[in-house]
Coordinates of C-alpha atoms and ligand atoms in Angstrom, one line a residue:
X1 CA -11.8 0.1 -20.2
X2 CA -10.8 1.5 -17.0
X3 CA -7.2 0.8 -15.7
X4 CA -6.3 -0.2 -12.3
X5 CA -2.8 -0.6 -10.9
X6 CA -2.5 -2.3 -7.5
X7 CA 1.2 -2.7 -6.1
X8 CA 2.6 -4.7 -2.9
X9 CA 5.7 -4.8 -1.5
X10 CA 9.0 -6.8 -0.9
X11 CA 9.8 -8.5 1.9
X12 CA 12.5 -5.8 4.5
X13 CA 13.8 -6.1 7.7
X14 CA 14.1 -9.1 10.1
X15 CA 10.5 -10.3 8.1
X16 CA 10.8 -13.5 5.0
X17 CA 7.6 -12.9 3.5
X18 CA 5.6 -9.7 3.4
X19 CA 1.9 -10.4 2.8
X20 CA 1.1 -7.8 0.6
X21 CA 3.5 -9.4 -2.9
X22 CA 1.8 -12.9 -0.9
X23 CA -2.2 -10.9 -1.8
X24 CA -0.2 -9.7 -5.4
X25 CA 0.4 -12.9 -6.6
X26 CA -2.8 -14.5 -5.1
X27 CA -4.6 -11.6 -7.4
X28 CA -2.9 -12.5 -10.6
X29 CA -5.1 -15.9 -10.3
X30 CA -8.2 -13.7 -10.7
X31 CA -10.7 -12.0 -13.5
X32 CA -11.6 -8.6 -13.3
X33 CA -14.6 -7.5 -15.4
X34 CA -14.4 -4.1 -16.8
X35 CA -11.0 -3.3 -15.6
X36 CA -8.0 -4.0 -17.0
X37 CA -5.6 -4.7 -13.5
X38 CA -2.0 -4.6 -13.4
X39 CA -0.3 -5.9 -10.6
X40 CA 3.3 -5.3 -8.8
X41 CA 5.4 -5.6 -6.3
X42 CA 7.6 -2.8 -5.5
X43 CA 11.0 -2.5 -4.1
X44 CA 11.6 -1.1 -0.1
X45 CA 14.0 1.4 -1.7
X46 CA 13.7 4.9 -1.1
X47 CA 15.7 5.8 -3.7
X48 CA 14.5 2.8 -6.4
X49 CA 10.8 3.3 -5.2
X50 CA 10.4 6.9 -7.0
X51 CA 12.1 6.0 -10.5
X52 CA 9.9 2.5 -10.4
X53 CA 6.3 4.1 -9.6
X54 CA 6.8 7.0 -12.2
X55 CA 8.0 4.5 -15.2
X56 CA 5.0 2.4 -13.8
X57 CA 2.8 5.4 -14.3
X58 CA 4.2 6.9 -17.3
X59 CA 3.9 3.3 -19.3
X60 CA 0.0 2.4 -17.7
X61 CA -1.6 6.0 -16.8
X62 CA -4.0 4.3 -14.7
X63 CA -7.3 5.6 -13.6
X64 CA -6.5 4.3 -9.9
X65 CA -3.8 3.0 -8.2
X66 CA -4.2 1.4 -4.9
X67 CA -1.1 0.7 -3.2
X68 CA -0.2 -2.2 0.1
X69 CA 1.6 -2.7 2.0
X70 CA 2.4 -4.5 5.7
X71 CA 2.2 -2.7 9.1
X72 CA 3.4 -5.2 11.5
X73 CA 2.2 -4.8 14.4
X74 CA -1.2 -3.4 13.6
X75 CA -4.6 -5.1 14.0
X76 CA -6.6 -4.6 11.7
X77 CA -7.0 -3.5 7.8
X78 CA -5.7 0.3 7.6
X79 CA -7.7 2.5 5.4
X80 CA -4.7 5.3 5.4
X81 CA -5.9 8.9 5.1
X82 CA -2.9 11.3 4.8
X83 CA 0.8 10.9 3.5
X84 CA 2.8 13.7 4.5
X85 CA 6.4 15.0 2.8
X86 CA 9.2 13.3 4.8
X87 CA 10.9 10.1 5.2
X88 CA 12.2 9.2 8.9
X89 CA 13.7 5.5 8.8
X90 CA 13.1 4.0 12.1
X91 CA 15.6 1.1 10.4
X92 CA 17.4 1.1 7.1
X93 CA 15.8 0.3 3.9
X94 CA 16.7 -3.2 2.0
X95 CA 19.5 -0.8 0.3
X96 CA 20.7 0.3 3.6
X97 CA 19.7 3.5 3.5
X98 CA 18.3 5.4 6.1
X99 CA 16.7 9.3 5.7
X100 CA 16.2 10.8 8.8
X101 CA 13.9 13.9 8.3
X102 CA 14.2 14.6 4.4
X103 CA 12.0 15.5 2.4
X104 CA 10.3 13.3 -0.3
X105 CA 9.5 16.0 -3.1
X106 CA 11.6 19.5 -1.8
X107 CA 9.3 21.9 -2.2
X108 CA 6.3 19.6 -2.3
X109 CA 3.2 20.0 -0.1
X110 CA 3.3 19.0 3.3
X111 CA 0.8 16.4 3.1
X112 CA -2.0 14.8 0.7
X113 CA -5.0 13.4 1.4
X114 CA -6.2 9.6 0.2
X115 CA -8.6 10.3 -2.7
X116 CA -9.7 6.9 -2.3
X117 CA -13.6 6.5 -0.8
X118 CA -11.9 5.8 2.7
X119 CA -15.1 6.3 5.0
X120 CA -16.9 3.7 2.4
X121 CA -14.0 1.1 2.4
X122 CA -14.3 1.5 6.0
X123 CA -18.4 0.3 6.4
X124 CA -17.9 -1.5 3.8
X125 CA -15.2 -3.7 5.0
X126 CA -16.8 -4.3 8.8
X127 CA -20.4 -4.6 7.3
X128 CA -18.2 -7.7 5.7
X129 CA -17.2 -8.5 9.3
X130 CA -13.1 -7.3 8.8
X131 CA -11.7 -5.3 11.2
X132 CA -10.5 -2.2 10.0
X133 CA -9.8 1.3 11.2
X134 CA -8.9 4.3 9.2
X135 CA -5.2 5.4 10.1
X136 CA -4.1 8.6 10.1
X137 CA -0.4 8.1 9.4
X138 CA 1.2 6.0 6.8
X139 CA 4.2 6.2 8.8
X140 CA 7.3 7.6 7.6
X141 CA 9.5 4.6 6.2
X142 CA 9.0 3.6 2.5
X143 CA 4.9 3.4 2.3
X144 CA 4.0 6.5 3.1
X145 CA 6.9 7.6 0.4
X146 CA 4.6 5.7 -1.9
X147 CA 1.3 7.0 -1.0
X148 CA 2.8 10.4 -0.9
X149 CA 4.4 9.8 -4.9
X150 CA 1.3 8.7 -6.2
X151 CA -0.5 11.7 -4.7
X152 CA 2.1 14.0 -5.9
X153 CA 2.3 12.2 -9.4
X154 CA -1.8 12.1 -9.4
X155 CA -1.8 16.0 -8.5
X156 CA 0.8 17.1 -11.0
X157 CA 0.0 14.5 -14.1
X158 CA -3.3 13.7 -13.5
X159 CA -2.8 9.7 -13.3
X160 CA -3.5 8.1 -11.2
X161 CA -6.6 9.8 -11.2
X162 CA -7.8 8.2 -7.5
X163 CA -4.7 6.6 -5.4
X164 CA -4.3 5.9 -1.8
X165 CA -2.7 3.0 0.6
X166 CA -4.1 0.1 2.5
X167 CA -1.9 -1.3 5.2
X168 CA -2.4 -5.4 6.3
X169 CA -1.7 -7.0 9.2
X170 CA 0.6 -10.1 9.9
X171 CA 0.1 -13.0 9.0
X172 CA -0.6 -15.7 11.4
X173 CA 2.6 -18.1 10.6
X174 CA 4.4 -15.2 10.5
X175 CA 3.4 -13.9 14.0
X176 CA 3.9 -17.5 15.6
X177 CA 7.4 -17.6 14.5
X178 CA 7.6 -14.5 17.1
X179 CA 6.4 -15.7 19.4
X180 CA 8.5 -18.6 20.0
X181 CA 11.8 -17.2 18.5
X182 CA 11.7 -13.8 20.6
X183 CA 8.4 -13.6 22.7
X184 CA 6.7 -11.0 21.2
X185 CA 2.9 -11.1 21.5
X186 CA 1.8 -9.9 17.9
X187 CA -1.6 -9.7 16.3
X188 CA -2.6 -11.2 13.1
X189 CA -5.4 -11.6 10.5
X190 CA -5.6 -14.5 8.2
X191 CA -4.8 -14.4 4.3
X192 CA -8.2 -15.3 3.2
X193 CA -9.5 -12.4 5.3
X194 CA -6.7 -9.6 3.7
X195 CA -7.4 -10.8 0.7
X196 CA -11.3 -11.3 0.9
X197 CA -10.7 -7.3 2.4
X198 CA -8.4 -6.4 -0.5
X199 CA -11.2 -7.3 -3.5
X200 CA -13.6 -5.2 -1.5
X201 CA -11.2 -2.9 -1.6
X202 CA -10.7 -3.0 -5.1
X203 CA -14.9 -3.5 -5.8
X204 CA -15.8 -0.3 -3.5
X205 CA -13.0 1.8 -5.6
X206 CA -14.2 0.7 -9.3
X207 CA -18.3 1.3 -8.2
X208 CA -17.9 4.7 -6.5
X209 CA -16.2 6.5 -9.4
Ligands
PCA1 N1 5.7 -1.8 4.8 C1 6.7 -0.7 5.0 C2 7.4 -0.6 3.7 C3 7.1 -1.8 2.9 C4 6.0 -2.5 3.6 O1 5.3 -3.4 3.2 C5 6.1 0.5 5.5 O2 5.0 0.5 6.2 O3 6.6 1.6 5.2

């Protein structure tokens, strides 16, 4: 039977709930046929992040791992399509640590693609009516650390075989918090949509390989 991992984050920063351990827990409720699924939530450590994903993968060797995580901010579901080797903290991480311009791996490559079917997530999820772009940068903070690692760990080990990240939005009660407490005009999508995107997700990856 084929294994899949699929890991969320932690809440970090000013935000109480981050959707993606939210989707996590909402998955645990659910059967899988022909897959056994593990589910996680991560830490927002750069340091913690590293030792937890390899003890993750060393213990499961999964065939794929697809990793979530929240982009605030953003519209839509983000199919991401490169990670590259550095970490540049725009604020500091929920062990108050904050890289500026290090490397993940030293010595790594500069950047891996998504070996996820990104193009087919992509039709498959606005056939279904959810908006969703591919993105061509993780960002630099402690996702795209992530989706760089289980590149890196895929390249050199060989599991997991396929990996790549998925960015969500907001959600809506968190975005109209925001408004009221400090203004900001945010967008949003709904947590039956990210999660209704999220199984397609998961669907799409188990059929294509
Ligand atoms: N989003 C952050 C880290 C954790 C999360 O959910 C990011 O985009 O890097």
């Amino acid at each position: 039977m084929k294994k899949l991992l699929v890991t969320g984050f932690e809440p970090f920063g000013e935000d109480k709930i981050n959707p993606t351990q939210v989707l996590i827990n909402a998955l645990k409720e659910e059967k899988f046929e022909c897959t056994q699924i593990y589910l996680e939530v991560l830490p927002v450590s750069f340091k913690k992040v590293n030792k937890f994903l390899k003890e993750l993968f060393d213990k499961i060797k999964p065939d794929y791992a697809i990793h979530l995580g929240l982009a605030g901010g953003r519209s839509g579901i983000s199919i991401e399509r490169v990670a590259v080797n550095i970490m540049d903290a725009r604020i500091p991480d929920n062990d108050n640590f904050q890289p500026i311009d290090e490397p993940i791996i030293e010595d790594g490559p500069s950047a891996y693609f998504s070996t996820l079917p990104v193009k087919e997530v992509l039709y498959e999820l606005r056939n279904k009516g959810i908006p969703t772009v591919i993105s061509n940068s993780a960002g630099l903070y402690v996702c795209n650390e992530v989706m760089y690692l289980s590149l890196y760990y895929s390249d050199k080990l060989g599991y997991p075989a396929k990996t790549g990240f998925i960015h969500v939005p907001y959600f809506p009660e968190q975005v109209v918090q925001k408004f009221s407490d400090l203004g900001q005009n945010l967008p949003s999508m709904s947590f039956d949509l990210q999660l209704k995107a999220v199984q397609f997700i998961i669907k799409k990856t188990l059929e294509k390989h």
